[in-house]
Amino acid sequence: MTRILKVAAAQLGPIHLAEGRAQVVERLIAMLHQADASGCRLVVFPELALTTFFPRYWMEDPAEIDAFFETAMPNPATQPLFDAAARLGIGFYLGYAELTEENGTPRHFNTSILVDGAGAIIGKYRKVHLPGHAHRIPDVAFQHLEKRYFEVGDLGFPVWRAFGGVMGMCICNDRRWPETFRVMALQGAEMVVLGYNTPTTNIHHDEPLHLRMFHHRLCMQAAAYQNGMWVVGSAKAGKEDGHGLYGGSCIVAPTGEIVAQAMTEGDEVVTYTCDLDLGNYIKEVIFNFAAHRRIEHYGLITEQTGVVPPEDA
Ligand code: CDV
């Protein structure tokens, strides 16, 4: 029996600083309806989908920083999204900034959740590969302060049985790291969904936009093929108060092919009918992990982070 899941990458256009949660949630609900009308059962929203991409701003006042975070999910601002999803019987992935408290200590994470067609949260992921820096870089057009505003995620890379298959999540920069997908593939992930906010310019290096888009696609296409899985990536795109984020939301098949992609940098619903069994032939032969992986030679991957070249002769 073929397992079919029609999925939507719901790309968001810009969210300006002045835009409130209620306006954003209305946009998310409009895309939820559009995806439902075309038969989708799962909608993938971007990373930090409820606010502007605030890590670009240097902030010192904890209250100002915490205003970008959600202390509960759902909450009064996002409840209408959960209600709409439950009414339609459609699930979603949502990225947001999570502020929680453990033993009296506030903890900040860049988080995503997986919500089922009944509006229940069935999975949570906290971003592991935080890019950027914790200090203020002088004389640049914007900062990338994820290392200042978030802690490294502490939940690992779990997967969930949902939507007729095995689902995994990651967030933005995680998609550039092969370990992200392999750890989920080793748990049987058949589809990994992710949201991203990627600036159109690199503050550290003069890099043309076409190359940035190439790297985005390269990582997701390679991950899909090397793990025989579907990968769905959803952008927050366009100019947020003058700061550009690229689009390029897409759905990648286990063959590594992009089968659907966004044409704009605005709110756009990109859909595809995915056969969750399509990756089986890849996982049974070329990437049959049980038959071919040679873990006795992979130790360095978990033993060290940085590069240790051989000593000079
Ligand atoms: N939000 C992100 O994680 N953005 C990174 C940028 C900084 C390179 C990304 O990997 O797209």
mmCIF file of C-alpha atoms and ligand atoms in Angstrom:
data_model
loop_
_atom_site.group_PDB
_atom_site.id
_atom_site.type_symbol
_atom_site.label_atom_id
_atom_site.label_comp_id
_atom_site.label_asym_id
_atom_site.label_seq_id
_atom_site.Cartn_x
_atom_site.Cartn_y
_atom_site.Cartn_z
ATOM 1 C CA MET A 1 0.000 0.000 0.000
ATOM 2 C CA THR A 2 1.397 3.383 -0.962
ATOM 3 C CA ARG A 3 1.555 5.923 1.825
ATOM 4 C CA ILE A 4 0.686 9.379 0.535
ATOM 5 C CA LEU A 5 1.077 12.671 2.441
ATOM 6 C CA LYS A 6 0.282 15.943 0.726
ATOM 7 C CA VAL A 7 2.406 18.580 2.380
ATOM 8 C CA ALA A 8 2.711 22.371 2.125
ATOM 9 C CA ALA A 9 5.747 24.581 2.649
ATOM 10 C CA ALA A 10 4.023 27.774 3.815
ATOM 11 C CA GLN A 11 6.578 30.479 3.130
ATOM 12 C CA LEU A 12 6.080 33.762 4.974
ATOM 13 C CA GLY A 13 6.906 37.116 3.495
ATOM 14 C CA PRO A 14 8.521 39.698 5.778
ATOM 15 C CA ILE A 15 7.333 40.449 9.315
ATOM 16 C CA HIS A 16 8.317 43.966 10.275
ATOM 17 C CA LEU A 17 9.232 44.933 13.832
ATOM 18 C CA ALA A 18 5.974 46.806 14.286
ATOM 19 C CA GLU A 19 3.832 43.837 13.258
ATOM 20 C CA GLY A 20 2.026 42.143 16.151
ATOM 21 C CA ARG A 21 1.444 38.421 16.716
ATOM 22 C CA ALA A 22 -2.271 38.736 15.857
ATOM 23 C CA GLN A 23 -1.548 39.998 12.327
ATOM 24 C CA VAL A 24 0.996 37.234 11.742
ATOM 25 C CA VAL A 25 -1.334 34.521 13.026
ATOM 26 C CA GLU A 26 -4.011 35.756 10.594
ATOM 27 C CA ARG A 27 -1.539 35.253 7.750
ATOM 28 C CA LEU A 28 -0.663 31.766 9.000
ATOM 29 C CA ILE A 29 -4.342 30.834 9.212
ATOM 30 C CA ALA A 30 -4.959 32.107 5.657
ATOM 31 C CA MET A 31 -2.179 29.806 4.414
ATOM 32 C CA LEU A 32 -3.531 26.930 6.492
ATOM 33 C CA HIS A 33 -6.891 27.315 4.683
ATOM 34 C CA GLN A 34 -5.172 27.494 1.310
ATOM 35 C CA ALA A 35 -3.186 24.319 2.027
ATOM 36 C CA ASP A 36 -6.294 22.540 3.277
ATOM 37 C CA ALA A 37 -8.242 23.524 0.153
ATOM 38 C CA SER A 38 -5.594 21.836 -1.976
ATOM 39 C CA GLY A 39 -5.747 18.659 0.098
ATOM 40 C CA CYS A 40 -2.646 19.059 2.280
ATOM 41 C CA ARG A 41 -2.564 17.353 5.685
ATOM 42 C CA LEU A 42 0.617 18.992 6.981
ATOM 43 C CA VAL A 43 1.743 22.621 6.698
ATOM 44 C CA VAL A 44 5.324 23.688 7.393
ATOM 45 C CA PHE A 45 5.734 27.261 8.632
ATOM 46 C CA PRO A 46 9.146 28.985 8.998
ATOM 47 C CA GLU A 47 11.623 29.346 11.852
ATOM 48 C CA LEU A 48 10.703 32.103 14.379
ATOM 49 C CA ALA A 49 7.467 32.495 12.461
ATOM 50 C CA LEU A 50 5.675 34.822 14.879
ATOM 51 C CA THR A 51 8.010 37.826 14.836
ATOM 52 C CA THR A 52 10.606 39.606 12.782
ATOM 53 C CA PHE A 53 14.011 37.865 12.710
ATOM 54 C CA PHE A 54 15.087 39.624 15.917
ATOM 55 C CA PRO A 55 18.618 38.097 16.241
ATOM 56 C CA ARG A 56 19.692 40.783 13.776
ATOM 57 C CA TYR A 57 19.242 43.420 16.522
ATOM 58 C CA TRP A 58 21.609 44.086 19.406
ATOM 59 C CA MET A 59 19.511 44.329 22.588
ATOM 60 C CA GLU A 60 20.563 44.647 26.229
ATOM 61 C CA ASP A 61 17.281 45.084 28.081
ATOM 62 C CA PRO A 62 16.054 41.589 29.101
ATOM 63 C CA ALA A 63 12.434 42.749 28.888
ATOM 64 C CA GLU A 64 12.960 43.936 25.323
ATOM 65 C CA ILE A 65 14.526 40.570 24.410
ATOM 66 C CA ASP A 66 11.894 38.487 26.172
ATOM 67 C CA ALA A 67 9.108 40.295 24.317
ATOM 68 C CA PHE A 68 10.078 38.224 21.259
ATOM 69 C CA PHE A 69 9.610 34.953 23.176
ATOM 70 C CA GLU A 70 6.544 32.793 23.892
ATOM 71 C CA THR A 71 6.148 31.604 27.478
ATOM 72 C CA ALA A 72 3.417 29.107 26.610
ATOM 73 C CA MET A 73 2.298 27.296 23.492
ATOM 74 C CA PRO A 74 -0.446 27.671 22.538
ATOM 75 C CA ASN A 75 -1.049 31.083 24.063
ATOM 76 C CA PRO A 76 -3.797 33.653 23.503
ATOM 77 C CA ALA A 77 -2.097 34.946 20.338
ATOM 78 C CA THR A 78 -1.549 31.531 18.733
ATOM 79 C CA GLN A 79 -4.682 29.747 19.987
ATOM 80 C CA PRO A 80 -6.651 30.780 16.834
ATOM 81 C CA LEU A 81 -4.059 28.931 14.709
ATOM 82 C CA PHE A 82 -4.445 25.758 16.784
ATOM 83 C CA ASP A 83 -8.248 26.090 16.656
ATOM 84 C CA ALA A 84 -8.249 26.556 12.865
ATOM 85 C CA ALA A 85 -5.960 23.551 12.411
ATOM 86 C CA ALA A 86 -8.189 21.360 14.594
ATOM 87 C CA ARG A 87 -11.306 22.539 12.734
ATOM 88 C CA LEU A 88 -9.723 21.671 9.394
ATOM 89 C CA GLY A 89 -8.056 18.508 10.672
ATOM 90 C CA ILE A 90 -4.690 19.650 9.346
ATOM 91 C CA GLY A 91 -1.335 19.480 11.135
ATOM 92 C CA PHE A 92 1.502 21.986 11.181
ATOM 93 C CA TYR A 93 5.140 22.683 12.065
ATOM 94 C CA LEU A 94 5.723 26.061 13.692
ATOM 95 C CA GLY A 95 8.979 27.738 14.689
ATOM 96 C CA TYR A 96 9.030 30.219 17.574
ATOM 97 C CA ALA A 97 11.250 31.619 20.315
ATOM 98 C CA GLU A 98 10.574 29.661 23.515
ATOM 99 C CA LEU A 99 11.070 31.059 27.012
ATOM 100 C CA THR A 100 10.670 28.497 29.733
ATOM 101 C CA GLU A 101 11.699 28.266 33.378
ATOM 102 C CA GLU A 102 13.529 25.375 34.993
ATOM 103 C CA ASN A 103 14.267 25.397 38.735
ATOM 104 C CA GLY A 104 13.734 29.149 38.788
ATOM 105 C CA THR A 105 16.162 29.747 35.880
ATOM 106 C CA PRO A 106 14.874 31.237 32.614
ATOM 107 C CA ARG A 107 15.837 29.253 29.525
ATOM 108 C CA HIS A 108 15.648 30.540 25.962
ATOM 109 C CA PHE A 109 15.461 28.251 22.936
ATOM 110 C CA ASN A 110 14.883 28.524 19.210
ATOM 111 C CA THR A 111 12.111 25.943 19.044
ATOM 112 C CA SER A 112 9.753 24.177 16.667
ATOM 113 C CA ILE A 113 6.691 22.081 17.356
ATOM 114 C CA LEU A 114 4.784 19.486 15.404
ATOM 115 C CA VAL A 115 1.016 19.734 15.839
ATOM 116 C CA ASP A 116 -1.345 16.983 14.693
ATOM 117 C CA GLY A 117 -4.663 17.310 12.906
ATOM 118 C CA ALA A 118 -6.499 17.496 16.240
ATOM 119 C CA GLY A 119 -4.519 20.578 17.282
ATOM 120 C CA ALA A 120 -2.381 18.675 19.812
ATOM 121 C CA ILE A 121 1.381 19.217 20.116
ATOM 122 C CA ILE A 122 2.980 15.843 19.412
ATOM 123 C CA GLY A 123 6.620 16.882 19.187
ATOM 124 C CA LYS A 124 9.062 19.578 20.178
ATOM 125 C CA TYR A 125 12.564 20.303 18.873
ATOM 126 C CA ARG A 126 15.074 22.907 20.078
ATOM 127 C CA LYS A 127 17.652 24.154 17.571
ATOM 128 C CA VAL A 128 21.040 22.518 18.072
ATOM 129 C CA HIS A 129 23.288 24.266 15.530
ATOM 130 C CA LEU A 130 23.037 27.918 16.542
ATOM 131 C CA PRO A 131 24.832 30.141 14.020
ATOM 132 C CA GLY A 132 26.203 33.625 14.493
ATOM 133 C CA HIS A 133 27.893 35.204 17.502
ATOM 134 C CA ALA A 134 27.214 36.376 21.057
ATOM 135 C CA HIS A 135 29.091 39.680 20.908
ATOM 136 C CA ARG A 136 28.268 42.867 19.030
ATOM 137 C CA ILE A 137 30.089 43.148 15.699
ATOM 138 C CA PRO A 138 30.848 46.799 14.881
ATOM 139 C CA ASP A 139 30.199 48.426 11.508
ATOM 140 C CA VAL A 140 27.929 45.793 9.985
ATOM 141 C CA ALA A 141 24.422 46.303 8.577
ATOM 142 C CA PHE A 142 22.953 43.738 10.965
ATOM 143 C CA GLN A 143 23.976 41.269 13.652
ATOM 144 C CA HIS A 144 23.326 37.546 13.900
ATOM 145 C CA LEU A 145 22.966 37.078 17.648
ATOM 146 C CA GLU A 146 21.491 33.608 17.960
ATOM 147 C CA LYS A 147 24.371 32.632 20.261
ATOM 148 C CA ARG A 148 23.418 35.558 22.513
ATOM 149 C CA TYR A 149 19.678 35.040 22.653
ATOM 150 C CA PHE A 150 19.370 31.229 22.632
ATOM 151 C CA GLU A 151 20.829 28.226 24.393
ATOM 152 C CA VAL A 152 21.844 25.156 22.405
ATOM 153 C CA GLY A 153 18.864 22.824 22.156
ATOM 154 C CA ASP A 154 18.742 20.024 24.731
ATOM 155 C CA LEU A 155 16.305 17.601 23.144
ATOM 156 C CA GLY A 156 18.530 15.974 20.526
ATOM 157 C CA PHE A 157 16.978 15.001 17.184
ATOM 158 C CA PRO A 158 13.925 12.892 18.039
ATOM 159 C CA VAL A 159 11.430 11.574 15.484
ATOM 160 C CA TRP A 160 7.714 10.878 15.762
ATOM 161 C CA ARG A 161 5.222 8.509 14.171
ATOM 162 C CA ALA A 162 2.733 10.933 12.665
ATOM 163 C CA PHE A 163 0.946 11.785 9.432
ATOM 164 C CA GLY A 164 1.210 8.158 8.293
ATOM 165 C CA GLY A 165 5.017 8.058 8.502
ATOM 166 C CA VAL A 166 8.031 8.822 10.661
ATOM 167 C CA MET A 167 8.623 12.572 10.956
ATOM 168 C CA GLY A 168 11.597 14.616 12.113
ATOM 169 C CA MET A 169 12.214 18.324 12.628
ATOM 170 C CA CYS A 170 15.161 20.667 12.517
ATOM 171 C CA ILE A 171 15.626 24.428 12.230
ATOM 172 C CA CYS A 172 17.449 26.567 9.670
ATOM 173 C CA ASN A 173 21.226 26.236 10.171
ATOM 174 C CA ASP A 174 20.711 22.582 11.214
ATOM 175 C CA ARG A 175 20.008 21.837 7.541
ATOM 176 C CA ARG A 176 23.646 22.541 6.658
ATOM 177 C CA TRP A 177 24.925 19.747 8.947
ATOM 178 C CA PRO A 178 24.747 16.165 7.647
ATOM 179 C CA GLU A 179 24.727 14.819 11.210
ATOM 180 C CA THR A 180 21.277 16.374 11.730
ATOM 181 C CA PHE A 181 19.627 14.248 9.088
ATOM 182 C CA ARG A 182 21.653 11.079 9.639
ATOM 183 C CA VAL A 183 20.715 10.924 13.326
ATOM 184 C CA MET A 184 17.040 11.160 12.383
ATOM 185 C CA ALA A 185 17.439 8.718 9.482
ATOM 186 C CA LEU A 186 18.918 6.184 11.912
ATOM 187 C CA GLN A 187 15.588 6.387 13.751
ATOM 188 C CA GLY A 188 13.654 5.780 10.555
ATOM 189 C CA ALA A 189 12.735 9.369 9.627
ATOM 190 C CA GLU A 190 10.931 9.451 6.290
ATOM 191 C CA MET A 191 10.334 13.185 6.175
ATOM 192 C CA VAL A 192 12.200 16.031 7.896
ATOM 193 C CA VAL A 193 10.492 19.413 8.022
ATOM 194 C CA LEU A 194 12.259 22.683 8.774
ATOM 195 C CA GLY A 195 11.860 26.426 8.754
ATOM 196 C CA TYR A 196 14.549 29.031 8.111
ATOM 197 C CA ASN A 197 15.457 32.729 8.115
ATOM 198 C CA THR A 198 18.523 33.215 5.934
ATOM 199 C CA PRO A 199 19.854 36.729 5.309
ATOM 200 C CA THR A 200 20.528 37.547 1.662
ATOM 201 C CA THR A 201 23.987 38.833 2.577
ATOM 202 C CA ASN A 202 26.819 37.290 4.556
ATOM 203 C CA ILE A 203 28.264 39.804 7.039
ATOM 204 C CA HIS A 204 31.539 37.852 7.268
ATOM 205 C CA HIS A 205 32.297 37.311 3.596
ATOM 206 C CA ASP A 206 31.356 38.819 0.243
ATOM 207 C CA GLU A 207 29.156 36.046 -1.114
ATOM 208 C CA PRO A 208 26.801 36.405 -4.087
ATOM 209 C CA LEU A 209 23.134 35.619 -3.490
ATOM 210 C CA HIS A 210 23.077 32.860 -6.119
ATOM 211 C CA LEU A 211 25.766 31.016 -4.153
ATOM 212 C CA ARG A 212 23.828 31.358 -0.904
ATOM 213 C CA MET A 213 20.758 29.877 -2.580
ATOM 214 C CA PHE A 214 22.893 27.132 -4.135
ATOM 215 C CA HIS A 215 24.232 26.098 -0.716
ATOM 216 C CA HIS A 216 20.727 26.086 0.759
ATOM 217 C CA ARG A 217 19.479 23.712 -1.934
ATOM 218 C CA LEU A 218 22.675 21.648 -2.034
ATOM 219 C CA CYS A 219 22.419 20.753 1.672
ATOM 220 C CA MET A 220 18.770 19.791 1.598
ATOM 221 C CA GLN A 221 19.048 17.855 -1.663
ATOM 222 C CA ALA A 222 22.100 15.936 -0.471
ATOM 223 C CA ALA A 223 20.455 15.186 2.883
ATOM 224 C CA ALA A 224 17.309 13.906 1.182
ATOM 225 C CA TYR A 225 19.203 11.552 -1.124
ATOM 226 C CA GLN A 226 21.825 10.353 1.375
ATOM 227 C CA ASN A 227 19.072 9.378 3.809
ATOM 228 C CA GLY A 228 16.316 8.384 1.386
ATOM 229 C CA MET A 229 13.924 10.893 2.968
ATOM 230 C CA TRP A 230 11.683 13.816 2.069
ATOM 231 C CA VAL A 231 12.885 17.254 3.172
ATOM 232 C CA VAL A 232 10.537 20.225 3.339
ATOM 233 C CA GLY A 233 12.043 23.689 3.902
ATOM 234 C CA SER A 234 10.005 26.811 4.505
ATOM 235 C CA ALA A 235 11.482 30.327 4.486
ATOM 236 C CA LYS A 236 10.688 33.631 6.033
ATOM 237 C CA ALA A 237 11.557 35.792 3.058
ATOM 238 C CA GLY A 238 11.665 39.320 1.715
ATOM 239 C CA LYS A 239 12.809 42.575 3.302
ATOM 240 C CA GLU A 240 12.081 42.953 7.013
ATOM 241 C CA ASP A 241 12.511 46.665 7.754
ATOM 242 C CA GLY A 242 15.069 46.787 4.942
ATOM 243 C CA HIS A 243 16.917 43.580 5.908
ATOM 244 C CA GLY A 244 16.731 40.924 3.186
ATOM 245 C CA LEU A 245 15.964 37.240 3.782
ATOM 246 C CA TYR A 246 15.994 34.885 0.821
ATOM 247 C CA GLY A 247 13.037 32.722 -0.221
ATOM 248 C CA GLY A 248 13.589 29.411 -1.975
ATOM 249 C CA SER A 249 11.124 27.365 0.080
ATOM 250 C CA CYS A 250 11.016 23.922 -1.443
ATOM 251 C CA ILE A 251 10.054 20.286 -1.170
ATOM 252 C CA VAL A 252 12.822 17.787 -1.896
ATOM 253 C CA ALA A 253 12.150 14.146 -2.794
ATOM 254 C CA PRO A 254 14.254 11.233 -1.483
ATOM 255 C CA THR A 255 15.861 11.166 -4.928
ATOM 256 C CA GLY A 256 17.383 14.550 -4.113
ATOM 257 C CA GLU A 257 15.207 16.324 -6.674
ATOM 258 C CA ILE A 258 13.367 19.546 -5.880
ATOM 259 C CA VAL A 259 9.779 18.721 -6.787
ATOM 260 C CA ALA A 260 8.123 22.019 -5.800
ATOM 261 C CA GLN A 261 9.491 25.451 -4.964
ATOM 262 C CA ALA A 262 8.411 28.995 -4.159
ATOM 263 C CA MET A 263 8.355 31.585 -6.931
ATOM 264 C CA THR A 264 8.117 34.684 -4.726
ATOM 265 C CA GLU A 265 9.500 36.252 -1.560
ATOM 266 C CA GLY A 266 6.051 36.712 -0.054
ATOM 267 C CA ASP A 267 3.423 34.565 1.668
ATOM 268 C CA GLU A 268 3.198 31.553 -0.635
ATOM 269 C CA VAL A 269 1.954 28.004 -0.240
ATOM 270 C CA VAL A 270 4.049 25.401 -2.075
ATOM 271 C CA THR A 271 2.536 21.910 -2.180
ATOM 272 C CA TYR A 272 3.402 18.396 -3.240
ATOM 273 C CA THR A 273 1.856 14.972 -2.903
ATOM 274 C CA CYS A 274 4.599 12.902 -1.287
ATOM 275 C CA ASP A 275 4.855 9.125 -1.491
ATOM 276 C CA LEU A 276 6.432 8.183 1.823
ATOM 277 C CA ASP A 277 7.622 4.908 0.329
ATOM 278 C CA LEU A 278 9.596 6.576 -2.465
ATOM 279 C CA GLY A 279 12.827 6.455 -0.464
ATOM 280 C CA ASN A 280 12.593 2.717 0.196
ATOM 281 C CA TYR A 281 14.646 1.653 -2.813
ATOM 282 C CA ILE A 282 17.420 4.068 -1.792
ATOM 283 C CA LYS A 283 17.407 2.760 1.782
ATOM 284 C CA GLU A 284 17.325 -0.856 0.639
ATOM 285 C CA VAL A 285 20.331 -0.675 -1.664
ATOM 286 C CA ILE A 286 22.829 2.179 -1.909
ATOM 287 C CA PHE A 287 22.107 3.623 1.555
ATOM 288 C CA ASN A 288 21.233 0.397 3.306
ATOM 289 C CA PHE A 289 22.667 1.557 6.628
ATOM 290 C CA ALA A 290 22.610 -1.850 8.334
ATOM 291 C CA ALA A 291 24.541 -3.423 5.477
ATOM 292 C CA HIS A 292 27.039 -0.711 4.621
ATOM 293 C CA ARG A 293 27.698 1.751 7.463
ATOM 294 C CA ARG A 294 31.175 1.353 8.973
ATOM 295 C CA ILE A 295 30.812 2.884 12.410
ATOM 296 C CA GLU A 296 34.203 1.558 13.498
ATOM 297 C CA HIS A 297 35.648 4.288 11.244
ATOM 298 C CA TYR A 298 33.337 7.139 12.275
ATOM 299 C CA GLY A 299 34.507 7.696 15.858
ATOM 300 C CA LEU A 300 36.019 11.140 15.238
ATOM 301 C CA ILE A 301 32.595 12.505 14.374
ATOM 302 C CA THR A 302 31.470 12.294 17.978
ATOM 303 C CA GLU A 303 34.882 12.496 19.653
ATOM 304 C CA GLN A 304 36.017 15.915 18.423
ATOM 305 C CA THR A 305 34.490 19.124 17.120
ATOM 306 C CA GLY A 306 37.362 21.083 15.551
ATOM 307 C CA VAL A 307 39.903 20.018 12.968
ATOM 308 C CA VAL A 308 43.137 18.377 14.155
ATOM 309 C CA PRO A 309 45.559 18.131 11.192
ATOM 310 C CA PRO A 310 48.574 15.804 11.328
ATOM 311 C CA GLU A 311 51.794 17.223 12.832
ATOM 312 C CA ASP A 312 54.398 18.564 10.397
ATOM 313 C CA ALA A 313 56.797 15.797 9.320
HETATM 314 N N1 CDV B 1 18.641 31.440 11.099
HETATM 315 C C1 CDV B 1 19.736 30.790 10.662
HETATM 316 O O1 CDV B 1 20.123 29.770 11.230
HETATM 317 N N2 CDV B 1 20.389 31.303 9.616
HETATM 318 C C2 CDV B 1 21.621 30.762 9.084
HETATM 319 C C3 CDV B 1 22.479 31.837 8.507
HETATM 320 C C4 CDV B 1 23.061 32.707 9.517
HETATM 321 C C5 CDV B 1 23.621 31.288 7.682
HETATM 322 C C6 CDV B 1 21.368 29.706 8.016
HETATM 323 O O2 CDV B 1 22.008 28.658 8.095
HETATM 324 O O3 CDV B 1 20.615 29.940 7.085
#
